[in-house]
Structures are given as structure tokens and as C-alpha cells.
Amino acid sequence: MLKNNNFHMSHFECGSSHLETDHLVLELSHDHFSYQRIRELAPIQESAPLFLDLTDIAEGETHVRLTYHVSERIKPFRALQTEEYAVKLAICHQLMQDQVLAHTADYVSLHPSTLFYYPMQTVRYTYRANAMMPREAKWLPVKRYQALILSVLTGVSYEICLTDTASVSRKGNALIQSLAEAQTPLELTAIIADAYNFVVYAEIQNRTTFASGFKKKTLYGFLTSAVLVLGAVGVTRYWGNQERDTAVAGLEAQLVQQEQEIRAQNHLLQGEYTQAVQLYAENGKDPAFLADLYFQNGLYQEALNLDPTYLEPVVQALSATGEHSRIIDLTLPEEAADLQALLQLEKHIVAYNTEALLNALPFLESEATATRMGEAFLANNHLAGAEKVLEKFAITTLELELAIRQTEADLAQAEQVLSEVKDDDKQKEEKRKVQENTIAQLTERKETLQSQLHAEKNGANRDG
């Protein structure tokens, strides 16, 4: 999936979501609607508390697009990944306070790609479906709340938390295990409320006691009390009385780790990525996590230094934002010998070194690189070069782009012939009619090809 600061594409249970600077577009297959006329969806466009304004409902040939206004003040749920733990718990607490599923007869999506927040107590929802709209009826409300909360707190995808809760629970701490075992929304609400109070207080204690050398006696008493409080909702069901000292020591270690997490996240929010990565590394985060952190924040060279396999995502991201020139300056670690030639070829594509491109084509295996090579040929009107790429790779988008170029050339030639018909030509009417028909056919063909290209690219974006 491609990302930049102003655009993000994802999927939710009923379709795809496209987030841009000031609006969210949800695109849903027309086949999953049962209305007779689009105006039957008008009720969902009425203003509703807790929901973003639905500013437009548009019907296309294959999809229905719902457009929501997104104010500058709120953030998409994916941004919670960089928030402090207390903020994550506060938003989860607000979710359970809202109880949006219990307060409407409509279906409401709890997928993170459809939700927005603002610290500490604001959650905004988007997709709500009446009886004529797509919905996912497989999961009970408690499972959907549970999956969303687990996803927010663990960073594991919503889909995995929904379908493999047991696996998420096994890898989680006592809080995660308790949340995973909750059987009702009420139980989830109670666990989250106590955990939120605990972590907020813990953070205050952390910031105070770290400055004075972590007063162990005070911390011990605080943690013991916190353990007893959380025990009321099941977090301490895993600890017997004789394990209390071990549990408290473990929580102390978790608080030390949490302090480093908070400091690292604060560095991230301030754009101090090197300091953040250093703290995350000290906290045991693996190189893959650190490389992805660099990548998500646009530090592509740093990502490649840690994980050279990010080459394709980096090239895709720079190409998508029009920053092709930055590809020229990219380097890979010496140990990434198998990717060095591919990076060099990407640089030749940017520089449009035709000889190097044609020489490399017989040995090229990457379809993504081949696509960029073909597009470079087309951008420079080297149609023969694009055809050579298509001889080796079946790239539908490139084939359509080439067909459009060839159709445009035929169209220009037909228009030229029409303009050259003489007024005194005895067959001028017949000749003009023939050329006008040819022009009409070519124009229609071009429009058809452009529609096919648009659909193909949209499909590729949704799949990617």
C-alpha cells in the first residue's frame, strides 16, 4: 500500500477507504446494494451525533462512493500507533462509553480505517448502513469491540484480532488476556475503565519517580494497589497470592519499558526519528520494526540501511509522490549484493538511459520495475521500447497505455486527413464523412481504453 502525508488507502469489511487531506471516500461494490433508486440512501446522509458529515453519495457503474468531511482537528485511527499508551486506553475507554452499536438500528463499521479520534475523549464514526446497504453480519458486537481494542493496544491488525483472538491473547500481557476473554461489552467496559485509570496514574508516577531515582518502596505500594484494583475485573486471575512479589516486579519492569516507549513516541511526535529509533532498539524492537518506522516517516535511506528489502516499497513511494530524483541518491548496504543491480536499473529508469534499459530487459525479473521501465519508454514516446517490455511481461496497465498512445496517433492522423480535404474536391462530402466516422470510432475506442485503464489501476490499488 502506498502512503504519503495526504493520502492513505485501505480496506474495511464492506469495501475500500481512501483518506485524503480533508475527506474520506468509502467505495463499495454496487452489487451489494439492494436499493431501486440512489435517493433511498438519503436517510444515512442526515446529521448524526458521533458521526462525520456524509457530504456526498455518488453512484458509478460498478461502485457507490460515500464522501465524508474530515476536519483538520481529528486524526485517523492508524495514527494511534504513535500515541502514548494512556492515549490509546483513553480512546478505547471512549469507544466503550459511546456504545454506538447499541444506540442505532443501522449497521456501524468499527474497522479502524473508518474511524477517527482526537485525544483524549473524542471518537468519530463514518460508515453506517441501512437495510439496503452492505454489512458484515458474521460477528457479534462484543467480538467487534474486542477486536478493535486489541488492535489499538497491540498494533496487530483488526482482521487478525477478529479472527484469531486466541493467538493475540497468547502473546499479550495480563490486560490483553483479560480483554480477549471478555464475554460481553459490559465486561470490556469495566476492564478498559480500570486499566485506563491504572495507566494514567502509572504515567504520573513514572514521570515523578524517574526524576528522583525510581523510589522503589513507593512504587511497590502503588503497584500492589493497582494489581488489586485490576484484579476486580480479572487481570490478576493469572497470579496467585504467592506470585504477588513476582507480579509486582514484572509490572515494575513493564513500567520501565513503558517509560522508554513514551520517550520514544514523544521523539516521534517531534520528528526526532533517530533518537526514537535508538530508544526502540534499546527496548528490544527488531530491525524490521525499526526499518518500517523509518519508512512510514519518509526516511527511506535509513530504512534501506536497516532492511534492503524495502527497495521496492521505497521506489514505489518516491514514484507515487513524484520524487523520482531521490532514487538516484539511494544506496544499499554491501551485503545486499542481490539487490544492487536492481537499484542501478531503477536509477537508469529515472535517468532514462535507453541503452542500459534495453540491455537489462532480457535479464529483468521484477514486474514492478518492468512496469516503471515501460512507462518511462511511453513518457519519452519510445513505443517500440514499451512493446519490448510487453513481449516479456504481461502488464495490463502498460498494454492499455500503449494502446491509448497508438489510438491517439491514429486519431491525429485521421484529423489531419480530414483537414486536408479540399473544398473543390468533387468527393469532399464522402471523404469527410468517412474521416468523421473514423474519428468518432477512434475517439470512442480511446475513451473505452481510458475507462479500462482507470478501472485496472483502481483495482490494483485496492489489491495493494
Tab-separated table of C-alpha atoms in Angstrom:
chain	number	residue	atom	x	y	z
A	1	MET	CA	0.000	0.000	0.000
A	2	LEU	CA	1.273	3.409	-0.871
A	3	LYS	CA	1.258	6.200	1.667
A	4	ASN	CA	2.127	9.819	1.904
A	5	ASN	CA	1.209	12.625	4.211
A	6	ASN	CA	-2.012	13.452	2.352
A	7	PHE	CA	-3.277	10.102	1.091
A	8	HIS	CA	-3.928	6.676	2.542
A	9	MET	CA	-5.732	3.721	1.025
A	10	SER	CA	-7.043	0.734	2.941
A	11	HIS	CA	-9.891	-1.772	3.117
A	12	PHE	CA	-12.738	-2.314	5.528
A	13	GLU	CA	-15.321	-5.098	5.784
A	14	CYS	CA	-17.646	-3.657	3.120
A	15	GLY	CA	-15.252	-2.076	0.616
A	16	SER	CA	-12.238	0.224	0.399
A	17	SER	CA	-11.391	3.522	2.080
A	18	HIS	CA	-9.447	6.392	0.553
A	19	LEU	CA	-8.319	9.065	3.023
A	20	GLU	CA	-7.128	12.400	1.671
A	21	THR	CA	-6.360	15.696	3.372
A	22	ASP	CA	-9.888	16.840	4.165
A	23	HIS	CA	-12.147	13.961	3.198
A	24	LEU	CA	-12.636	10.209	3.390
A	25	VAL	CA	-14.116	8.254	0.488
A	26	LEU	CA	-15.624	4.821	1.085
A	27	GLU	CA	-16.070	2.856	-2.128
A	28	LEU	CA	-18.463	-0.112	-2.115
A	29	SER	CA	-19.448	-2.547	-4.840
A	30	HIS	CA	-22.781	-1.696	-6.442
A	31	ASP	CA	-23.658	-5.416	-6.397
A	32	HIS	CA	-24.032	-5.396	-2.606
A	33	PHE	CA	-26.758	-2.727	-2.532
A	34	SER	CA	-30.472	-3.529	-2.855
A	35	TYR	CA	-31.996	-0.085	-3.461
A	36	GLN	CA	-34.074	0.761	-6.530
A	37	ARG	CA	-33.028	4.410	-6.605
A	38	ILE	CA	-29.987	6.060	-5.059
A	39	ARG	CA	-32.185	8.522	-3.169
A	40	GLU	CA	-33.253	5.657	-0.925
A	41	LEU	CA	-29.882	6.094	0.804
A	42	ALA	CA	-30.683	9.710	1.733
A	43	PRO	CA	-31.512	8.914	5.409
A	44	ILE	CA	-27.898	7.997	6.150
A	45	GLN	CA	-26.836	11.455	4.951
A	46	GLU	CA	-28.739	13.106	7.782
A	47	SER	CA	-26.527	14.555	10.507
A	48	ALA	CA	-25.986	12.230	13.476
A	49	PRO	CA	-24.085	12.639	16.756
A	50	LEU	CA	-20.657	10.949	16.817
A	51	PHE	CA	-20.600	10.586	13.002
A	52	LEU	CA	-18.664	12.617	10.441
A	53	ASP	CA	-20.779	14.533	7.936
A	54	LEU	CA	-21.591	12.482	4.835
A	55	THR	CA	-21.268	15.191	2.179
A	56	ASP	CA	-21.892	13.169	-0.982
A	57	ILE	CA	-23.324	9.875	-2.224
A	58	ALA	CA	-22.303	9.141	-5.817
A	59	GLU	CA	-23.393	6.196	-7.954
A	60	GLY	CA	-20.991	4.833	-10.572
A	61	GLU	CA	-21.268	1.936	-12.988
A	62	THR	CA	-19.713	-0.558	-10.590
A	63	HIS	CA	-19.384	1.217	-7.248
A	64	VAL	CA	-21.104	3.600	-4.867
A	65	ARG	CA	-18.881	6.275	-3.319
A	66	LEU	CA	-19.597	7.829	0.081
A	67	THR	CA	-17.636	11.003	0.828
A	68	TYR	CA	-17.196	12.303	4.385
A	69	HIS	CA	-15.756	15.630	5.502
A	70	VAL	CA	-12.685	15.262	7.749
A	71	SER	CA	-11.714	18.315	9.786
A	72	GLU	CA	-8.085	19.207	10.493
A	73	ARG	CA	-8.685	18.628	14.180
A	74	ILE	CA	-9.229	14.875	14.112
A	75	LYS	CA	-6.835	12.039	13.284
A	76	PRO	CA	-7.348	8.673	11.572
A	77	PHE	CA	-7.242	5.671	13.881
A	78	ARG	CA	-3.992	4.450	12.303
A	79	ALA	CA	-2.259	7.443	13.960
A	80	LEU	CA	-2.933	5.812	17.341
A	81	GLN	CA	0.106	3.622	16.674
A	82	THR	CA	2.361	6.555	17.596
A	83	GLU	CA	0.366	7.750	20.605
A	84	GLU	CA	1.253	7.123	24.229
A	85	TYR	CA	-0.338	4.094	25.855
A	86	ALA	CA	-2.540	6.293	28.025
A	87	VAL	CA	-3.996	7.912	24.898
A	88	LYS	CA	-4.718	4.510	23.375
A	89	LEU	CA	-6.527	3.407	26.509
A	90	ALA	CA	-8.440	6.691	26.678
A	91	ILE	CA	-9.744	6.211	23.146
A	92	CYS	CA	-10.666	2.579	23.873
A	93	HIS	CA	-12.439	3.790	27.011
A	94	GLN	CA	-14.377	6.328	24.933
A	95	LEU	CA	-15.349	3.640	22.420
A	96	MET	CA	-16.992	1.639	25.167
A	97	GLN	CA	-18.646	4.732	26.610
A	98	ASP	CA	-20.115	5.627	23.203
A	99	GLN	CA	-21.696	2.174	22.743
A	100	VAL	CA	-22.535	3.256	19.213
A	101	LEU	CA	-23.678	-0.232	18.177
A	102	ALA	CA	-26.332	-0.242	20.880
A	103	HIS	CA	-27.740	3.176	20.024
A	104	THR	CA	-28.729	2.722	16.382
A	105	ALA	CA	-30.617	0.207	14.287
A	106	ASP	CA	-28.166	0.832	11.451
A	107	TYR	CA	-25.034	-1.227	10.944
A	108	VAL	CA	-21.922	0.736	12.009
A	109	SER	CA	-18.393	-0.200	10.962
A	110	LEU	CA	-15.778	-0.483	13.712
A	111	HIS	CA	-12.947	-1.074	11.278
A	112	PRO	CA	-10.011	1.250	12.107
A	113	SER	CA	-9.867	2.605	8.539
A	114	THR	CA	-13.356	4.099	9.011
A	115	LEU	CA	-12.753	5.674	12.437
A	116	PHE	CA	-11.217	8.931	13.675
A	117	TYR	CA	-10.225	10.301	17.070
A	118	TYR	CA	-8.898	13.276	18.960
A	119	PRO	CA	-7.189	12.871	22.358
A	120	MET	CA	-8.405	12.173	24.868
A	121	GLN	CA	-12.165	11.608	24.655
A	122	THR	CA	-13.335	12.041	21.068
A	123	VAL	CA	-14.154	9.213	18.651
A	124	ARG	CA	-15.892	9.780	15.333
A	125	TYR	CA	-17.508	7.117	13.163
A	126	THR	CA	-18.294	7.110	9.426
A	127	TYR	CA	-19.893	4.099	7.776
A	128	ARG	CA	-23.446	3.327	8.874
A	129	ALA	CA	-25.639	1.155	6.692
A	130	ASN	CA	-29.392	0.906	6.440
A	131	ALA	CA	-31.159	-2.261	5.258
A	132	MET	CA	-30.315	-1.605	1.594
A	133	MET	CA	-26.560	-1.276	2.120
A	134	PRO	CA	-23.679	-3.754	2.547
A	135	ARG	CA	-22.904	-5.001	6.045
A	136	GLU	CA	-20.918	-7.756	7.752
A	137	ALA	CA	-23.308	-9.829	9.861
A	138	LYS	CA	-20.878	-12.575	10.874
A	139	TRP	CA	-19.563	-11.094	14.142
A	140	LEU	CA	-21.336	-10.187	17.375
A	141	PRO	CA	-20.863	-6.639	18.713
A	142	VAL	CA	-18.668	-7.828	21.594
A	143	LYS	CA	-16.283	-9.513	19.139
A	144	ARG	CA	-16.039	-6.370	17.020
A	145	TYR	CA	-15.384	-4.120	20.035
A	146	GLN	CA	-12.894	-6.663	21.346
A	147	ALA	CA	-11.007	-6.864	18.039
A	148	LEU	CA	-10.802	-3.083	17.716
A	149	ILE	CA	-9.497	-2.601	21.263
A	150	LEU	CA	-6.950	-5.410	20.917
A	151	SER	CA	-5.776	-3.948	17.605
A	152	VAL	CA	-5.318	-0.488	19.129
A	153	LEU	CA	-3.412	-1.790	22.161
A	154	THR	CA	-1.222	-4.393	20.426
A	155	GLY	CA	-0.693	-2.986	16.932
A	156	VAL	CA	-1.915	-6.283	15.453
A	157	SER	CA	-4.293	-5.842	12.522
A	158	TYR	CA	-8.021	-5.626	13.237
A	159	GLU	CA	-8.674	-8.615	10.970
A	160	ILE	CA	-6.287	-10.878	12.894
A	161	CYS	CA	-7.655	-9.713	16.250
A	162	LEU	CA	-11.138	-10.560	14.970
A	163	THR	CA	-10.387	-13.981	13.510
A	164	ASP	CA	-7.533	-15.228	15.727
A	165	THR	CA	-8.137	-13.690	19.145
A	166	ALA	CA	-6.554	-16.675	20.884
A	167	SER	CA	-3.206	-16.118	19.177
A	168	VAL	CA	-3.218	-12.431	20.105
A	169	SER	CA	-4.075	-13.364	23.695
A	170	ARG	CA	-1.221	-15.874	23.987
A	171	LYS	CA	1.315	-13.227	23.010
A	172	GLY	CA	-0.180	-10.494	25.192
A	173	ASN	CA	0.208	-9.412	28.796
A	174	ALA	CA	-2.398	-9.919	31.531
A	175	LEU	CA	-4.503	-6.984	30.347
A	176	ILE	CA	-4.629	-8.293	26.775
A	177	GLN	CA	-5.508	-11.766	28.038
A	178	SER	CA	-8.378	-10.397	30.106
A	179	LEU	CA	-9.724	-8.356	27.205
A	180	ALA	CA	-9.533	-11.411	24.955
A	181	GLU	CA	-11.590	-13.433	27.447
A	182	ALA	CA	-14.332	-10.816	27.893
A	183	GLN	CA	-17.766	-12.180	27.020
A	184	THR	CA	-19.874	-9.015	26.998
A	185	PRO	CA	-19.497	-5.321	26.124
A	186	LEU	CA	-20.088	-4.552	29.817
A	187	GLU	CA	-17.095	-6.650	30.841
A	188	LEU	CA	-14.935	-4.990	28.200
A	189	THR	CA	-16.042	-1.592	29.503
A	190	ALA	CA	-15.086	-2.476	33.080
A	191	ILE	CA	-11.647	-3.831	32.138
A	192	ILE	CA	-10.810	-0.817	29.988
A	193	ALA	CA	-12.017	1.664	32.623
A	194	ASP	CA	-9.808	0.219	35.358
A	195	ALA	CA	-6.830	-0.228	33.036
A	196	TYR	CA	-7.128	3.377	31.881
A	197	ASN	CA	-7.162	4.672	35.461
A	198	PHE	CA	-4.178	2.467	36.271
A	199	VAL	CA	-2.016	3.590	33.342
A	200	VAL	CA	-2.818	7.284	33.737
A	201	TYR	CA	-1.744	7.099	37.360
A	202	ALA	CA	1.272	4.975	36.430
A	203	GLU	CA	2.405	7.569	33.900
A	204	ILE	CA	2.167	10.319	36.527
A	205	GLN	CA	4.181	8.167	38.932
A	206	ASN	CA	6.681	7.351	36.201
A	207	ARG	CA	7.375	10.971	35.354
A	208	THR	CA	7.785	11.819	39.043
A	209	THR	CA	9.812	8.853	40.261
A	210	PHE	CA	12.184	8.615	37.287
A	211	ALA	CA	13.481	12.090	38.136
A	212	SER	CA	14.251	11.045	41.724
A	213	GLY	CA	15.685	7.602	41.069
A	214	PHE	CA	12.513	5.491	40.989
A	215	LYS	CA	11.578	5.249	44.665
A	216	LYS	CA	11.090	1.533	44.923
A	217	LYS	CA	9.160	1.437	48.169
A	218	THR	CA	6.560	3.925	46.952
A	219	LEU	CA	6.331	2.204	43.586
A	220	TYR	CA	5.905	-1.191	45.249
A	221	GLY	CA	2.947	0.027	47.272
A	222	PHE	CA	1.410	1.737	44.230
A	223	LEU	CA	1.779	-1.322	42.034
A	224	THR	CA	0.345	-3.622	44.678
A	225	SER	CA	-2.729	-1.412	44.921
A	226	ALA	CA	-3.017	-1.281	41.148
A	227	VAL	CA	-2.804	-5.061	40.921
A	228	LEU	CA	-5.642	-5.402	43.424
A	229	VAL	CA	-7.774	-2.900	41.509
A	230	LEU	CA	-7.239	-4.654	38.192
A	231	GLY	CA	-7.902	-7.974	39.889
A	232	ALA	CA	-11.516	-6.935	40.342
A	233	VAL	CA	-12.049	-7.308	36.602
A	234	GLY	CA	-9.861	-10.342	36.044
A	235	VAL	CA	-6.393	-9.079	35.161
A	236	THR	CA	-4.850	-10.795	38.185
A	237	ARG	CA	-6.630	-14.101	37.661
A	238	TYR	CA	-3.267	-15.360	36.381
A	239	TRP	CA	-1.463	-14.519	39.642
A	240	GLY	CA	-1.803	-16.485	42.890
A	241	ASN	CA	-1.069	-14.936	46.270
A	242	GLN	CA	2.426	-16.430	46.391
A	243	GLU	CA	3.167	-14.963	42.958
A	244	ARG	CA	2.363	-11.412	44.084
A	245	ASP	CA	6.008	-10.337	44.515
A	246	THR	CA	6.914	-11.717	41.109
A	247	ALA	CA	3.931	-9.989	39.539
A	248	VAL	CA	4.834	-6.643	41.085
A	249	ALA	CA	8.436	-6.989	39.929
A	250	GLY	CA	7.182	-7.772	36.446
A	251	LEU	CA	4.942	-4.726	36.441
A	252	GLU	CA	7.863	-2.592	37.581
A	253	ALA	CA	9.873	-3.823	34.604
A	254	GLN	CA	6.904	-3.096	32.343
A	255	LEU	CA	6.758	0.463	33.667
A	256	VAL	CA	10.445	0.972	32.905
A	257	GLN	CA	9.829	-0.353	29.407
A	258	GLN	CA	6.727	1.813	29.072
A	259	GLU	CA	8.719	4.907	30.046
A	260	GLN	CA	11.126	4.212	27.205
A	261	GLU	CA	8.183	3.654	24.849
A	262	ILE	CA	6.696	7.002	25.893
A	263	ARG	CA	10.008	8.795	25.409
A	264	ALA	CA	10.439	7.163	22.001
A	265	GLN	CA	6.910	8.148	20.937
A	266	ASN	CA	7.493	11.713	22.095
A	267	HIS	CA	10.607	11.835	19.914
A	268	LEU	CA	8.498	10.567	17.007
A	269	LEU	CA	5.885	13.267	17.507
A	270	GLN	CA	8.643	15.887	17.472
A	271	GLY	CA	10.190	14.473	14.305
A	272	GLU	CA	13.300	13.234	16.132
A	273	TYR	CA	13.371	9.853	14.426
A	274	THR	CA	16.995	8.919	15.119
A	275	GLN	CA	16.500	9.346	18.869
A	276	ALA	CA	13.220	7.416	18.696
A	277	VAL	CA	14.826	4.512	16.845
A	278	GLN	CA	17.681	4.396	19.350
A	279	LEU	CA	15.237	4.095	22.255
A	280	TYR	CA	13.156	1.485	20.453
A	281	ALA	CA	16.324	-0.509	19.729
A	282	GLU	CA	17.309	-0.360	23.398
A	283	ASN	CA	13.816	-1.587	24.218
A	284	GLY	CA	14.347	-4.701	22.114
A	285	LYS	CA	12.495	-3.775	18.922
A	286	ASP	CA	13.758	-5.816	15.979
A	287	PRO	CA	15.332	-4.280	12.833
A	288	ALA	CA	12.168	-4.946	10.797
A	289	PHE	CA	10.133	-2.746	13.175
A	290	LEU	CA	12.768	-0.007	13.084
A	291	ALA	CA	13.038	-0.107	9.288
A	292	ASP	CA	9.270	0.175	8.965
A	293	LEU	CA	9.275	3.131	11.364
A	294	TYR	CA	11.806	4.917	9.157
A	295	PHE	CA	9.844	4.014	6.026
A	296	GLN	CA	6.478	5.196	7.360
A	297	ASN	CA	8.055	8.553	8.208
A	298	GLY	CA	9.693	9.073	4.817
A	299	LEU	CA	13.278	8.311	5.883
A	300	TYR	CA	13.809	5.920	3.028
A	301	GLN	CA	17.606	5.709	3.027
A	302	GLU	CA	17.605	4.888	6.733
A	303	ALA	CA	15.009	2.166	6.109
A	304	LEU	CA	17.185	0.645	3.379
A	305	ASN	CA	20.237	0.729	5.632
A	306	LEU	CA	18.397	-1.490	8.120
A	307	ASP	CA	16.426	-3.627	5.663
A	308	PRO	CA	17.392	-3.554	1.954
A	309	THR	CA	14.215	-5.480	1.046
A	310	TYR	CA	12.379	-2.159	1.405
A	311	LEU	CA	13.804	-1.197	-2.007
A	312	GLU	CA	10.562	-1.820	-3.924
A	313	PRO	CA	8.294	-0.034	-1.378
A	314	VAL	CA	10.732	2.892	-1.298
A	315	VAL	CA	10.839	3.193	-5.091
A	316	GLN	CA	7.040	2.921	-5.234
A	317	ALA	CA	6.616	5.626	-2.593
A	318	LEU	CA	9.028	8.047	-4.282
A	319	SER	CA	7.432	7.408	-7.671
A	320	ALA	CA	3.938	7.983	-6.274
A	321	THR	CA	4.922	11.376	-4.856
A	322	GLY	CA	6.841	12.458	-7.962
A	323	GLU	CA	10.194	12.410	-6.151
A	324	HIS	CA	11.933	10.272	-8.755
A	325	SER	CA	15.184	12.233	-8.441
A	326	ARG	CA	15.668	10.939	-4.894
A	327	ILE	CA	16.009	7.413	-6.294
A	328	ILE	CA	19.311	8.476	-7.883
A	329	ASP	CA	20.835	9.083	-4.438
A	330	LEU	CA	19.706	5.825	-2.809
A	331	THR	CA	22.317	3.294	-1.697
A	332	LEU	CA	22.191	-0.234	-0.308
A	333	PRO	CA	24.447	-1.983	2.220
A	334	GLU	CA	27.269	-4.002	0.686
A	335	GLU	CA	25.721	-7.252	1.882
A	336	ALA	CA	22.645	-6.619	-0.306
A	337	ALA	CA	24.506	-7.726	-3.419
A	338	ASP	CA	21.433	-9.361	-4.963
A	339	LEU	CA	19.580	-6.027	-4.999
A	340	GLN	CA	22.393	-3.758	-6.177
A	341	ALA	CA	21.755	-4.412	-9.876
A	342	LEU	CA	18.032	-3.766	-9.430
A	343	LEU	CA	18.704	-0.429	-7.726
A	344	GLN	CA	21.085	0.526	-10.526
A	345	LEU	CA	18.386	-0.294	-13.071
A	346	GLU	CA	15.877	1.877	-11.178
A	347	LYS	CA	18.389	4.723	-11.435
A	348	HIS	CA	18.715	4.127	-15.193
A	349	ILE	CA	14.912	4.345	-15.452
A	350	VAL	CA	14.892	7.735	-13.715
A	351	ALA	CA	17.761	8.988	-15.894
A	352	TYR	CA	16.142	7.375	-18.950
A	353	ASN	CA	19.287	5.635	-20.152
A	354	THR	CA	17.697	3.739	-23.054
A	355	GLU	CA	20.737	1.636	-23.871
A	356	ALA	CA	21.044	0.418	-20.274
A	357	LEU	CA	17.302	-0.294	-20.099
A	358	LEU	CA	17.204	-2.356	-23.281
A	359	ASN	CA	20.337	-4.264	-22.267
A	360	ALA	CA	18.890	-5.091	-18.839
A	361	LEU	CA	15.412	-6.084	-20.047
A	362	PRO	CA	16.256	-9.711	-21.043
A	363	PHE	CA	17.504	-10.403	-17.504
A	364	LEU	CA	14.812	-8.486	-15.612
A	365	GLU	CA	12.506	-10.500	-13.316
A	366	SER	CA	10.675	-7.771	-11.381
A	367	GLU	CA	7.322	-6.909	-12.962
A	368	ALA	CA	7.085	-3.721	-10.882
A	369	THR	CA	10.411	-2.497	-12.272
A	370	ALA	CA	9.371	-3.580	-15.768
A	371	THR	CA	6.195	-1.505	-15.413
A	372	ARG	CA	8.210	1.589	-14.496
A	373	MET	CA	10.573	0.889	-17.395
A	374	GLY	CA	7.671	0.644	-19.845
A	375	GLU	CA	6.128	3.845	-18.506
A	376	ALA	CA	9.466	5.608	-18.961
A	377	PHE	CA	9.546	4.481	-22.587
A	378	LEU	CA	5.998	5.768	-23.108
A	379	ALA	CA	6.760	9.086	-21.408
A	380	ASN	CA	9.537	9.589	-23.937
A	381	ASN	CA	7.451	8.403	-26.934
A	382	HIS	CA	9.603	5.293	-27.333
A	383	LEU	CA	6.694	3.000	-28.240
A	384	ALA	CA	8.983	0.283	-29.544
A	385	GLY	CA	10.680	0.120	-26.142
A	386	ALA	CA	7.319	-0.275	-24.412
A	387	GLU	CA	6.419	-3.058	-26.856
A	388	LYS	CA	9.647	-4.894	-25.983
A	389	VAL	CA	8.709	-4.759	-22.308
A	390	LEU	CA	5.292	-6.226	-23.148
A	391	GLU	CA	6.923	-9.035	-25.111
A	392	LYS	CA	8.381	-10.291	-21.828
A	393	PHE	CA	5.813	-9.157	-19.244
A	394	ALA	CA	2.010	-9.278	-19.445
A	395	ILE	CA	1.343	-5.899	-17.824
A	396	THR	CA	-2.271	-4.936	-18.438
A	397	THR	CA	-1.913	-1.266	-17.485
A	398	LEU	CA	1.097	-0.814	-19.742
A	399	GLU	CA	-0.669	-2.588	-22.597
A	400	LEU	CA	-3.651	-0.247	-22.237
A	401	GLU	CA	-1.429	2.840	-22.048
A	402	LEU	CA	0.362	1.762	-25.222
A	403	ALA	CA	-2.956	1.129	-26.979
A	404	ILE	CA	-4.119	4.613	-25.969
A	405	ARG	CA	-0.947	6.144	-27.411
A	406	GLN	CA	-1.363	4.258	-30.674
A	407	THR	CA	-5.042	5.229	-30.860
A	408	GLU	CA	-4.126	8.873	-30.256
A	409	ALA	CA	-1.633	8.686	-33.123
A	410	ASP	CA	-4.283	7.194	-35.426
A	411	LEU	CA	-6.739	9.864	-34.302
A	412	ALA	CA	-4.300	12.673	-35.035
A	413	GLN	CA	-3.651	11.226	-38.487
A	414	ALA	CA	-7.393	10.949	-39.225
A	415	GLU	CA	-7.939	14.559	-38.152
A	416	GLN	CA	-5.062	15.637	-40.385
A	417	VAL	CA	-6.570	13.809	-43.385
A	418	LEU	CA	-9.941	15.454	-42.688
A	419	SER	CA	-8.390	18.905	-42.583
A	420	GLU	CA	-6.722	18.302	-45.956
A	421	VAL	CA	-9.948	17.548	-47.843
A	422	LYS	CA	-10.263	20.286	-50.477
A	423	ASP	CA	-13.430	22.326	-50.792
A	424	ASP	CA	-13.368	21.898	-54.577
A	425	ASP	CA	-12.988	18.111	-54.335
A	426	LYS	CA	-15.997	16.503	-56.019
A	427	GLN	CA	-15.950	13.707	-53.422
A	428	LYS	CA	-15.393	16.017	-50.455
A	429	GLU	CA	-18.648	15.118	-48.691
A	430	GLU	CA	-17.996	11.399	-48.952
A	431	LYS	CA	-14.360	11.777	-47.885
A	432	ARG	CA	-15.280	13.973	-44.942
A	433	LYS	CA	-17.977	11.558	-43.840
A	434	VAL	CA	-15.527	8.647	-43.954
A	435	GLN	CA	-12.966	10.548	-41.876
A	436	GLU	CA	-15.562	11.802	-39.408
A	437	ASN	CA	-16.750	8.231	-38.870
A	438	THR	CA	-13.162	7.111	-38.403
A	439	ILE	CA	-12.558	9.915	-35.900
A	440	ALA	CA	-15.724	9.023	-33.985
A	441	GLN	CA	-14.717	5.358	-33.806
A	442	LEU	CA	-11.181	6.191	-32.673
A	443	THR	CA	-12.475	8.640	-30.082
A	444	GLU	CA	-14.830	6.015	-28.708
A	445	ARG	CA	-12.015	3.464	-28.641
A	446	LYS	CA	-9.757	5.889	-26.775
A	447	GLU	CA	-12.444	6.588	-24.175
A	448	THR	CA	-13.063	2.863	-23.710
A	449	LEU	CA	-9.360	2.201	-23.245
A	450	GLN	CA	-9.076	5.053	-20.759
A	451	SER	CA	-12.003	3.665	-18.756
A	452	GLN	CA	-10.408	0.224	-18.743
A	453	LEU	CA	-7.095	1.713	-17.627
A	454	HIS	CA	-8.774	3.652	-14.832
A	455	ALA	CA	-10.601	0.535	-13.623
A	456	GLU	CA	-7.435	-1.559	-13.808
A	457	LYS	CA	-5.420	0.946	-11.775
A	458	ASN	CA	-8.182	1.284	-9.188
A	459	GLY	CA	-8.340	-2.484	-8.874
A	460	ALA	CA	-4.567	-2.696	-8.457
A	461	ASN	CA	-4.665	-0.016	-5.749
A	462	ARG	CA	-7.381	-1.848	-3.827
A	463	ASP	CA	-5.493	-5.119	-4.037
A	464	GLY	CA	-2.232	-3.485	-3.000
